[in-house]
CSV table of C-alpha atoms in Angstrom, one decimal:
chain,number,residue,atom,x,y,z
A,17,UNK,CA,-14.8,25.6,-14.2
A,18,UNK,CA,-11.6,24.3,-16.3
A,19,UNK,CA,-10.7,20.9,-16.0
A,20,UNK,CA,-7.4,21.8,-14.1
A,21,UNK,CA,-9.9,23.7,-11.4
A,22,UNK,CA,-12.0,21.2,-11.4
A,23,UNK,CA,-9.2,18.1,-10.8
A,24,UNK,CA,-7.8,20.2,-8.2
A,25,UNK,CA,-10.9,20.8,-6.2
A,26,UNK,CA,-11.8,17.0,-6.0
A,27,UNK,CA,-7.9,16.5,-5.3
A,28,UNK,CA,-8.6,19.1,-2.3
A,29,UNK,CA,-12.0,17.1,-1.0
A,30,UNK,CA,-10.1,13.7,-2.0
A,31,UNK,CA,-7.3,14.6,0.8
A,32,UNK,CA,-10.2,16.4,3.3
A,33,UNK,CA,-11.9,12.8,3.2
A,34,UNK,CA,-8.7,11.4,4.0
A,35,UNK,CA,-8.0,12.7,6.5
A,36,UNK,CA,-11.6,12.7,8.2
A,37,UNK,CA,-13.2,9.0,6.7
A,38,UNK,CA,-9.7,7.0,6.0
A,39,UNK,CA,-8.2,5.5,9.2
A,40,UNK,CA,-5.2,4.7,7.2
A,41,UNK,CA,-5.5,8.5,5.8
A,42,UNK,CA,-5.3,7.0,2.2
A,43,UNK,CA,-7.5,7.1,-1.1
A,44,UNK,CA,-6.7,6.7,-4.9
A,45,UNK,CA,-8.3,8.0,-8.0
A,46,UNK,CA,-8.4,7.6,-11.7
A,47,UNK,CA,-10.7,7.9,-15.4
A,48,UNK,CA,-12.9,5.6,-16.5
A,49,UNK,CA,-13.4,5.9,-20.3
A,50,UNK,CA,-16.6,7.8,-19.7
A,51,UNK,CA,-15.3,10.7,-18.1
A,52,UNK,CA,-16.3,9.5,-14.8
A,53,UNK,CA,-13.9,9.9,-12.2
A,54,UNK,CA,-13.5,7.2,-9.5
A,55,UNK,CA,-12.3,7.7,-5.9
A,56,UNK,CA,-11.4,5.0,-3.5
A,57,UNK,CA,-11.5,5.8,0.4
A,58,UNK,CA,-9.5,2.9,1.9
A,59,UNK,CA,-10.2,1.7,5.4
A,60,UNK,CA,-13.3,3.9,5.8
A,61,UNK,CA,-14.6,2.8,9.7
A,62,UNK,CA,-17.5,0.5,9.9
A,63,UNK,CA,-19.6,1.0,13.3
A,64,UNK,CA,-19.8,-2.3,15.3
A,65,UNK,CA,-22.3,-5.2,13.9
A,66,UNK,CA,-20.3,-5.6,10.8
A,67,UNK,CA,-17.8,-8.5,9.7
A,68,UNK,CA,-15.3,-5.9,9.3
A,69,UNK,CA,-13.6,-3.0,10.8
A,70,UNK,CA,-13.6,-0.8,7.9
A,71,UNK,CA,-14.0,-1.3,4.2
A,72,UNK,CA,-13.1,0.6,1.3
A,73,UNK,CA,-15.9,2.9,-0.6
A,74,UNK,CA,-15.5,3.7,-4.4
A,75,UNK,CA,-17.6,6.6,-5.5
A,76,UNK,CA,-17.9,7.5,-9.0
A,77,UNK,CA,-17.9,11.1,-9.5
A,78,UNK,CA,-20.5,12.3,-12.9
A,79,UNK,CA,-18.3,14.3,-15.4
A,80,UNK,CA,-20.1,17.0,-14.3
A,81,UNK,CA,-19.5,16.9,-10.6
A,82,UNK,CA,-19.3,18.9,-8.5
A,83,UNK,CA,-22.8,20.1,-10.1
A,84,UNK,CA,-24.2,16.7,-10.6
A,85,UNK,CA,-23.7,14.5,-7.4
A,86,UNK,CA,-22.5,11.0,-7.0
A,87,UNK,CA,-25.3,8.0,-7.1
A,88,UNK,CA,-24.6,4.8,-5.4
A,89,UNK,CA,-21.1,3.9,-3.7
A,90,UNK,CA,-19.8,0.7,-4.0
A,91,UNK,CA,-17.9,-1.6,-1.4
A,92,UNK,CA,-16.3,-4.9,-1.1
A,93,UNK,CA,-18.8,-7.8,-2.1
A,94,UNK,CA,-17.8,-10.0,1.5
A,95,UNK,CA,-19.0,-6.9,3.1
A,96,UNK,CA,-21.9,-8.5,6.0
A,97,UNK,CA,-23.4,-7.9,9.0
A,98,UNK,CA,-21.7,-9.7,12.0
A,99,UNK,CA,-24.3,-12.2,12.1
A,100,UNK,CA,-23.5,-13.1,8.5
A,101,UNK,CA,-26.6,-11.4,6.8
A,102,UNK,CA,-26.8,-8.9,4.3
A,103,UNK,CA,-27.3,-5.3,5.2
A,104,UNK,CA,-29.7,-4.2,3.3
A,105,UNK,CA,-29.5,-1.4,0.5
A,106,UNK,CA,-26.4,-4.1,-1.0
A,107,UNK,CA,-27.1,-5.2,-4.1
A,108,UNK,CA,-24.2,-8.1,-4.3
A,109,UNK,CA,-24.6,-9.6,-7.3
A,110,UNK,CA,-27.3,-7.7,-9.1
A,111,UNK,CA,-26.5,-5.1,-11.4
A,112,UNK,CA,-30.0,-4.4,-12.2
A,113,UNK,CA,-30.7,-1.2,-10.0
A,114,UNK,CA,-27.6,0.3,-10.1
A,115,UNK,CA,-27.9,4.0,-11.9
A,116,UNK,CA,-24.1,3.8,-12.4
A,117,UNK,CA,-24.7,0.8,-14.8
A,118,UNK,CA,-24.2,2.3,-17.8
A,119,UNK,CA,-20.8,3.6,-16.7
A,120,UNK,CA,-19.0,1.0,-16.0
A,121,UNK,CA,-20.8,-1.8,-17.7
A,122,UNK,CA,-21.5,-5.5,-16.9
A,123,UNK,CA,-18.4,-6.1,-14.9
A,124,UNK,CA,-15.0,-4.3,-15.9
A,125,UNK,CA,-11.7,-4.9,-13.8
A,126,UNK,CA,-12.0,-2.4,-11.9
A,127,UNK,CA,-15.5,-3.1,-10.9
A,128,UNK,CA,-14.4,-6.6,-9.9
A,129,UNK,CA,-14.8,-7.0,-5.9
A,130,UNK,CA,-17.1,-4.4,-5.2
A,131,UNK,CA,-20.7,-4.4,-4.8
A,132,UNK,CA,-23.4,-1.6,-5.2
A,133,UNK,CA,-25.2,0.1,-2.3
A,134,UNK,CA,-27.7,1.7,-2.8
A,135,UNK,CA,-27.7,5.9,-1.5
A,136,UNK,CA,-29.2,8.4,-3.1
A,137,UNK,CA,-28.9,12.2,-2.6
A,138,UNK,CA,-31.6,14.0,-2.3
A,139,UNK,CA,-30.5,17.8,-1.8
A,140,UNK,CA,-27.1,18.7,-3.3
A,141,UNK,CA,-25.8,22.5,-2.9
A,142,UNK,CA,-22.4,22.4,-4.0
A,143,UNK,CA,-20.2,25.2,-3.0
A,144,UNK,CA,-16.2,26.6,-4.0
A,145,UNK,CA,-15.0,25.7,0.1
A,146,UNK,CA,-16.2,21.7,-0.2
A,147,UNK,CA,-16.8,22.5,4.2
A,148,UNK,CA,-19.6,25.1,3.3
A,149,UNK,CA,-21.0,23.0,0.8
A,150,UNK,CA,-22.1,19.7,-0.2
A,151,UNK,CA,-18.9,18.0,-1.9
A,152,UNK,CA,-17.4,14.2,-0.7
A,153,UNK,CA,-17.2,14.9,2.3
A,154,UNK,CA,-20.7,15.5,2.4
A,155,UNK,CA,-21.1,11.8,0.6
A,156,UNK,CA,-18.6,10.2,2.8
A,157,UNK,CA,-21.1,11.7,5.8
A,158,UNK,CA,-24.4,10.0,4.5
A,159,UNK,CA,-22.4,7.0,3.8
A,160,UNK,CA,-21.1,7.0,7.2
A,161,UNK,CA,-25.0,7.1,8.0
A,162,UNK,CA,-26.0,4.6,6.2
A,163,UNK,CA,-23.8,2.4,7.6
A,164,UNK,CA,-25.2,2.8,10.9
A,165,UNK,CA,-28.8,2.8,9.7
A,166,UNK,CA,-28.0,-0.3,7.8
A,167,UNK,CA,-27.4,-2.5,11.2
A,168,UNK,CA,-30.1,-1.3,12.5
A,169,UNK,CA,-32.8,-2.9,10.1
A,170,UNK,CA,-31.8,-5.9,11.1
């Protein structure tokens, strides 16, 4: 897959995840240094028991994606339950377990405000139509999840 193909297939999932995970239908992109693509989803819906409405989830895409998928998402570090906890799977201010890490470093600006939760994908089958495969919408689906089960384990 060229690099043009491969830009304009996560272009295509980028507005697909807008339209179905944004309630202000809007999302952002750009490099990091490493080849790593981020994407932001702005105003992705929280279910009730959170502190917020909705949030906005960065994923970093692997240079390799859409073979390799995403680890980890990241959202913004006041994110809490409505009871003021911490859901869990948030890792705040500890770096330590995030696999992304090595990407973006200790703390670079764009890393500032966001915190690292914790998802990992167990089964990715990516396909050429991102709705018969796994792709972000697929991620923005288990995040969605999440979410939910999050509140729950309270």
């Amino acid at each position: 897959m060229t690099t043009d193909a491969r830009l304009q297939g996560i272009f295509y999932e980028m507005a697909l995840c807008a339209v179905g995970y944004s309630t202000t239908k809007r999302v952002d992109w750009g490099y990091l240094s490493s080849g790593v693509i981020w994407v932001i989803i702005y105003d992705f819906p929280l279910p009730p028991g959170y502190n917020y409405r909705t949030t906005d989830v960065m994923i970093l895409l692997p240079p390799n994606y859409p073979q390799t998928p995403p680890d980890w998402f990241y959202v913004d570090q006041n994110l809490r339950l409505a009871n003021g906890e911490r859901p869990p799977h948030v890792f705040y201010d500890d770096t330590s377990y995030d696999p992304n890490r090595g990407i973006y470093g200790e703390a670079p600006p764009h890393m500032v405000g966001w915190t690292a939760c914790c998802l990992h994908i167990r089964e990715w089958r990516p396909k050429a139509n991102p709705a018969e495969g796994h792709s972000l919408l697929s991620v923005c689906e288990l995040i969605g999840k999440a979410f939910k089960r999050w509140k729950r384990k309270r």
